[in-house]
CSV table of C-alpha atoms in Angstrom, one decimal:
chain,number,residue,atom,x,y,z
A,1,UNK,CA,-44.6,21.0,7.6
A,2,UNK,CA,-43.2,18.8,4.9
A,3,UNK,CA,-39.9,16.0,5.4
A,4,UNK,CA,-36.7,17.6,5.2
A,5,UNK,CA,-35.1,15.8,2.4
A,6,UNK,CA,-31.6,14.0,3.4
A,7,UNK,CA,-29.1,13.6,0.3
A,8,UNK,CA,-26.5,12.3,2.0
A,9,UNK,CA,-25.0,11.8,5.5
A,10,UNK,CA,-23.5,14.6,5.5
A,11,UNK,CA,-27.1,16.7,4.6
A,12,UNK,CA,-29.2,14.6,7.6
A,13,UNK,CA,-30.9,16.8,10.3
A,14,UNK,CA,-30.3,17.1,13.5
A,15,UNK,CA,-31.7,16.3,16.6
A,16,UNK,CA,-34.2,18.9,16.5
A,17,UNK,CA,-34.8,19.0,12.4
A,18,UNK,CA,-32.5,21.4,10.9
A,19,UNK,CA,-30.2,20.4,7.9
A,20,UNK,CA,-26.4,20.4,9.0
A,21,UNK,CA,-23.9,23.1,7.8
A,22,UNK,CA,-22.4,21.8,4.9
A,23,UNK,CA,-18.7,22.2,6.2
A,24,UNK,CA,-15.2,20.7,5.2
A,25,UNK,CA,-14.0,19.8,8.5
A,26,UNK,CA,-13.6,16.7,10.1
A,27,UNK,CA,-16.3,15.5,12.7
A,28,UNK,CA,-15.3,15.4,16.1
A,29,UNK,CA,-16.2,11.5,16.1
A,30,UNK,CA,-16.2,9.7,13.1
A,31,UNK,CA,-19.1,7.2,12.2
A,32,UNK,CA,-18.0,5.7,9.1
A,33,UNK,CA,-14.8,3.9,7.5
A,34,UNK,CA,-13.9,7.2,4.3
A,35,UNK,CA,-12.0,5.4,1.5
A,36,UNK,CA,-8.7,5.7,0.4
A,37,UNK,CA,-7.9,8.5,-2.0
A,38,UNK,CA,-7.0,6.4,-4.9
A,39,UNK,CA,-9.8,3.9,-3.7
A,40,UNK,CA,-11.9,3.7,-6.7
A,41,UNK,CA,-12.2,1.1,-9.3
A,42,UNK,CA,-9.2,1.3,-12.0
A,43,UNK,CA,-12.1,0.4,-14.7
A,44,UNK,CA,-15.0,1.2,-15.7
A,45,UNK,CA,-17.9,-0.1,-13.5
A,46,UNK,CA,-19.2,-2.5,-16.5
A,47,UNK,CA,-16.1,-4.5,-16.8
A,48,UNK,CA,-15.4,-7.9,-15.1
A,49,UNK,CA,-14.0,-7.8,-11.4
A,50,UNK,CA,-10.4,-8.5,-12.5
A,51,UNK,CA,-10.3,-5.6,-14.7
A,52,UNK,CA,-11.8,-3.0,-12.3
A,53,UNK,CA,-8.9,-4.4,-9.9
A,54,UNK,CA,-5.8,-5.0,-12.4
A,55,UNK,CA,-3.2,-3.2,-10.3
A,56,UNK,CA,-3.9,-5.2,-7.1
A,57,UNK,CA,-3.6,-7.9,-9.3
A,58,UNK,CA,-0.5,-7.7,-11.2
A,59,UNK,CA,1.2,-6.6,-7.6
A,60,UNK,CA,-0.4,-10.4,-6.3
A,61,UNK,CA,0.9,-12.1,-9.1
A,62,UNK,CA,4.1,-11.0,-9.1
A,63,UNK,CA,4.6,-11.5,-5.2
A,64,UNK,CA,2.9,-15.1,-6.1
A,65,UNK,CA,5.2,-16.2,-8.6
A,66,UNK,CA,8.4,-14.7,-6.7
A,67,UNK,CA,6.8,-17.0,-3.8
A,68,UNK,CA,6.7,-19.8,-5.9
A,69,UNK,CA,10.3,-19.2,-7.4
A,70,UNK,CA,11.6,-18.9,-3.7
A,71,UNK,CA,10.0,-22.4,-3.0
A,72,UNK,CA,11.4,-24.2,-5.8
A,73,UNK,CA,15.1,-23.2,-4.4
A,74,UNK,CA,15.6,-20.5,-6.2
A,75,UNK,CA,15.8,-18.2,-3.5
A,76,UNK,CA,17.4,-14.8,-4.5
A,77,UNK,CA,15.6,-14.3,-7.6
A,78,UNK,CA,12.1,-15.2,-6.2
A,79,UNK,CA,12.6,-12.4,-3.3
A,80,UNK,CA,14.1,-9.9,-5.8
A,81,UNK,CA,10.6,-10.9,-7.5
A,82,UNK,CA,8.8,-10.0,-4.4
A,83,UNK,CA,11.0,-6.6,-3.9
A,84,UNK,CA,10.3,-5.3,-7.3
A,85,UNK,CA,6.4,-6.2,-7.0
A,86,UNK,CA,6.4,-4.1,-3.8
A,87,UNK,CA,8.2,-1.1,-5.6
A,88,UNK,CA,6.0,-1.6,-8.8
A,89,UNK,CA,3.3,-1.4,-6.6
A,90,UNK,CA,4.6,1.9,-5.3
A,91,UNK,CA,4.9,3.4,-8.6
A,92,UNK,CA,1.1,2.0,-9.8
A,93,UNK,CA,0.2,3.8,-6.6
A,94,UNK,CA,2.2,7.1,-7.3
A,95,UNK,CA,1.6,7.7,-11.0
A,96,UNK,CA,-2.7,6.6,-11.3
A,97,UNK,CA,-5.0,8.4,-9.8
A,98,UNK,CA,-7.4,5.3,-9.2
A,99,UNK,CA,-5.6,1.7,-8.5
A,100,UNK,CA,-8.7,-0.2,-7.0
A,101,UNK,CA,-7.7,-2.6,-4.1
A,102,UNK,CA,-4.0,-1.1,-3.9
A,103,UNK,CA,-4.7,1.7,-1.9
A,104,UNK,CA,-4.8,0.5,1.1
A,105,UNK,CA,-4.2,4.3,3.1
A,106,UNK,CA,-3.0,7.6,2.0
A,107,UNK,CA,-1.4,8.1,-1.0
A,108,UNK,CA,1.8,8.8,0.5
A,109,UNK,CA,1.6,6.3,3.4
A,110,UNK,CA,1.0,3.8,0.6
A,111,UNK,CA,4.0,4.9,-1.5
A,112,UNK,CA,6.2,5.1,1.2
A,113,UNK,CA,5.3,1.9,3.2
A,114,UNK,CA,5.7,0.0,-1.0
A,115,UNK,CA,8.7,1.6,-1.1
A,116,UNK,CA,10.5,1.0,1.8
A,117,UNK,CA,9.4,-3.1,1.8
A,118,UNK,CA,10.5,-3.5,-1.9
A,119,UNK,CA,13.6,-1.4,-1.4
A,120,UNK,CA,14.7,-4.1,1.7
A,121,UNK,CA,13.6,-6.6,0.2
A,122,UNK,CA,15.6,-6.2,-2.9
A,123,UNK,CA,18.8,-5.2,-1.1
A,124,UNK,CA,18.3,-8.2,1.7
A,125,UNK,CA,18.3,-10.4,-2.0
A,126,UNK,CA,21.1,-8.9,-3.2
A,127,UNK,CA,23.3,-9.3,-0.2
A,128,UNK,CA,22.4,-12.9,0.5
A,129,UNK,CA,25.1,-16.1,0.9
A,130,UNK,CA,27.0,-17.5,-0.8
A,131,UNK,CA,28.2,-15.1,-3.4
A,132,UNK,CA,26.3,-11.9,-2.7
A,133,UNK,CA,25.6,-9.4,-5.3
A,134,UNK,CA,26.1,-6.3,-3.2
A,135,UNK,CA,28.4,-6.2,-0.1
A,136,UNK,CA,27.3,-3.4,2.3
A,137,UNK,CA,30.8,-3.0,4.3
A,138,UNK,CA,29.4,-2.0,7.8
A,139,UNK,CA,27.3,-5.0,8.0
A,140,UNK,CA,29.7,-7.2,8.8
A,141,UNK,CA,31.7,-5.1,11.0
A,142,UNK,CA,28.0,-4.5,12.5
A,143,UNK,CA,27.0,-8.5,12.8
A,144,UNK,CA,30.9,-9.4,14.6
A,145,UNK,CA,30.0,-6.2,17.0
A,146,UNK,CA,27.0,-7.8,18.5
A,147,UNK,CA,27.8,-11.4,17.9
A,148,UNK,CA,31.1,-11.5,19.6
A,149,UNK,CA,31.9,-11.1,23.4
């Protein structure tokens, strides 16, 4: 009786030596960590590191220089920096179909958890003292209701 031949995980025998059924359900228990969707390198597999990860990377940069900004006292436009990263982020993650080290989870878990940070973000920034750039009238109303007895 010859070996069976295992391809893959998926193709291994059994306890008792017969391939598995090739199915397209989930396991009952899972053994192994699946990547992300979008998971796979955003370059070919012959270029440098950075450029098989150049969407993670822009994302970093920008969220590094809007930290730097912030810490040099200029505060709003360092965390609008930070907001429009996260939401460029989102929109690397929604519009190509392999973004390396940026997909973190799902496609839409990613997209919506990119979003929502970058959209607070941006509109904490904007509504920031002195001088705000956006006044959001129930806040204040909101902030005199809890604050006061």
């Amino acid at each position: 009786m010859s070996e069976p031949t295992v391809r893959d995980a998926i193709s291994a025998p059994d306890a008792e030596g017969r391939p598995r059924r090739v199915t397209r359900r989930f396991p009952l228990f899972t053994r192994d960590t699946a990547r992300p969707e979008g998971g796979g390198r955003a370059a070919p597999s012959d270029a440098p590191a950075p450029a098989r990860q150049w969407p993670v990377l822009v994302v970093l940069t920008a969220v590094a220089l809007g930290l730097l900004l912030t810490a040099v006292d200029v505060f709003r436009y360092g965390t609008l920096l930070i907001g429009a990263a996260l939401l460029a982020g989102a929109a690397l993650r929604w519009t190509l179909p392999s973004v390396g080290m940026l997909a973190v989870r799902s496609r839409f878990t990613d997209i919506v958890t990119y979003g929502v940070l970058g959209l607070v973000i941006v509109l904490l920034a904007m509504t920031v003292q002195p001088n705000p750039w956006l006044e959001i009238p129930f806040l204040k109303d909101t902030l005199h209701f809890t604050l006061t007895k």
